[in-house]
């Protein structure tokens, strides 16, 4: 058995390092990088432009974008892309 300070095995090392550099905790970065589909693109969601303003607003609400109630569709798209 290894030492308690050994880092656990990471399935997607590149993704792990990128997440840590973005400010994620090492624990959260490891969880994300160790998911079954780590590093794979989903590509199943419709583009923001194809969604209704209400759908965009609800997604912005889920992730906590402030000022969303005063945003128009283009502003919501911009906020979601740059969050």
mmCIF file of C-alpha atoms in Angstrom:
data_model
loop_
_atom_site.group_PDB
_atom_site.id
_atom_site.type_symbol
_atom_site.label_atom_id
_atom_site.label_comp_id
_atom_site.label_asym_id
_atom_site.label_seq_id
_atom_site.Cartn_x
_atom_site.Cartn_y
_atom_site.Cartn_z
ATOM 1 C CA UNK A 1 0.000 0.000 0.000
ATOM 2 C CA UNK A 2 1.314 3.482 -0.874
ATOM 3 C CA UNK A 3 1.853 6.441 1.368
ATOM 4 C CA UNK A 4 -1.175 8.471 2.359
ATOM 5 C CA UNK A 5 0.094 11.497 0.420
ATOM 6 C CA UNK A 6 0.383 9.603 -2.896
ATOM 7 C CA UNK A 7 -1.887 11.067 -5.546
ATOM 8 C CA UNK A 8 -4.572 8.639 -6.765
ATOM 9 C CA UNK A 9 -4.410 7.299 -10.310
ATOM 10 C CA UNK A 10 -5.875 9.754 -12.817
ATOM 11 C CA UNK A 11 -7.462 8.352 -15.994
ATOM 12 C CA UNK A 12 -7.178 11.598 -17.971
ATOM 13 C CA UNK A 13 -4.042 13.357 -16.756
ATOM 14 C CA UNK A 14 -4.292 16.181 -19.318
ATOM 15 C CA UNK A 15 -7.830 17.040 -18.272
ATOM 16 C CA UNK A 16 -6.869 16.826 -14.583
ATOM 17 C CA UNK A 17 -3.999 19.300 -15.016
ATOM 18 C CA UNK A 18 -6.191 21.691 -17.020
ATOM 19 C CA UNK A 19 -8.883 21.658 -14.329
ATOM 20 C CA UNK A 20 -6.380 22.298 -11.540
ATOM 21 C CA UNK A 21 -4.946 25.211 -13.545
ATOM 22 C CA UNK A 22 -8.487 26.602 -13.899
ATOM 23 C CA UNK A 23 -8.768 26.625 -10.113
ATOM 24 C CA UNK A 24 -10.625 23.399 -9.406
ATOM 25 C CA UNK A 25 -9.617 21.615 -6.215
ATOM 26 C CA UNK A 26 -7.439 18.558 -6.764
ATOM 27 C CA UNK A 27 -10.217 16.357 -5.431
ATOM 28 C CA UNK A 28 -12.857 17.738 -7.789
ATOM 29 C CA UNK A 29 -10.456 17.705 -10.746
ATOM 30 C CA UNK A 30 -9.653 14.050 -10.019
ATOM 31 C CA UNK A 31 -13.346 13.120 -9.838
ATOM 32 C CA UNK A 32 -14.041 14.783 -13.184
ATOM 33 C CA UNK A 33 -10.916 13.380 -14.878
ATOM 34 C CA UNK A 34 -11.777 9.885 -13.635
ATOM 35 C CA UNK A 35 -15.306 9.760 -15.010
ATOM 36 C CA UNK A 36 -15.979 7.055 -17.560
ATOM 37 C CA UNK A 37 -16.251 9.545 -20.415
ATOM 38 C CA UNK A 38 -13.436 11.851 -19.241
ATOM 39 C CA UNK A 39 -12.236 14.076 -22.057
ATOM 40 C CA UNK A 40 -14.882 12.977 -24.549
ATOM 41 C CA UNK A 41 -17.147 15.513 -26.196
ATOM 42 C CA UNK A 42 -20.845 14.945 -25.900
ATOM 43 C CA UNK A 43 -22.059 17.059 -28.783
ATOM 44 C CA UNK A 44 -25.684 16.111 -28.186
ATOM 45 C CA UNK A 45 -26.990 19.439 -26.903
ATOM 46 C CA UNK A 46 -28.530 21.870 -29.352
ATOM 47 C CA UNK A 47 -26.663 25.080 -30.026
ATOM 48 C CA UNK A 48 -27.583 28.055 -27.893
ATOM 49 C CA UNK A 49 -29.001 29.848 -30.930
ATOM 50 C CA UNK A 50 -31.531 27.038 -31.440
ATOM 51 C CA UNK A 51 -32.816 27.274 -27.861
ATOM 52 C CA UNK A 52 -35.580 29.537 -26.629
ATOM 53 C CA UNK A 53 -34.860 32.482 -24.366
ATOM 54 C CA UNK A 54 -36.661 30.608 -21.582
ATOM 55 C CA UNK A 55 -34.394 27.560 -21.999
ATOM 56 C CA UNK A 56 -31.318 29.794 -21.924
ATOM 57 C CA UNK A 57 -32.637 31.636 -18.870
ATOM 58 C CA UNK A 58 -33.236 28.343 -17.028
ATOM 59 C CA UNK A 59 -29.723 27.124 -17.802
ATOM 60 C CA UNK A 60 -28.283 30.466 -16.647
ATOM 61 C CA UNK A 61 -30.324 30.129 -13.453
ATOM 62 C CA UNK A 62 -28.990 26.598 -12.842
ATOM 63 C CA UNK A 63 -25.388 27.768 -12.978
ATOM 64 C CA UNK A 64 -25.996 31.007 -11.098
ATOM 65 C CA UNK A 65 -25.426 33.717 -13.685
ATOM 66 C CA UNK A 66 -26.300 37.027 -12.070
ATOM 67 C CA UNK A 67 -28.400 39.634 -13.883
ATOM 68 C CA UNK A 68 -30.001 37.013 -16.116
ATOM 69 C CA UNK A 69 -33.519 38.393 -15.698
ATOM 70 C CA UNK A 70 -32.487 41.606 -17.453
ATOM 71 C CA UNK A 71 -30.658 39.878 -20.327
ATOM 72 C CA UNK A 72 -31.967 39.382 -23.831
ATOM 73 C CA UNK A 73 -31.342 36.140 -25.726
ATOM 74 C CA UNK A 74 -27.993 37.243 -27.198
ATOM 75 C CA UNK A 75 -26.763 38.400 -23.791
ATOM 76 C CA UNK A 76 -27.790 35.088 -22.211
ATOM 77 C CA UNK A 77 -25.895 33.197 -24.920
ATOM 78 C CA UNK A 78 -22.805 35.331 -24.331
ATOM 79 C CA UNK A 79 -23.029 34.866 -20.557
ATOM 80 C CA UNK A 80 -23.415 31.095 -20.864
ATOM 81 C CA UNK A 81 -20.479 30.800 -23.265
ATOM 82 C CA UNK A 82 -18.203 32.894 -21.073
ATOM 83 C CA UNK A 83 -19.141 31.449 -17.712
#
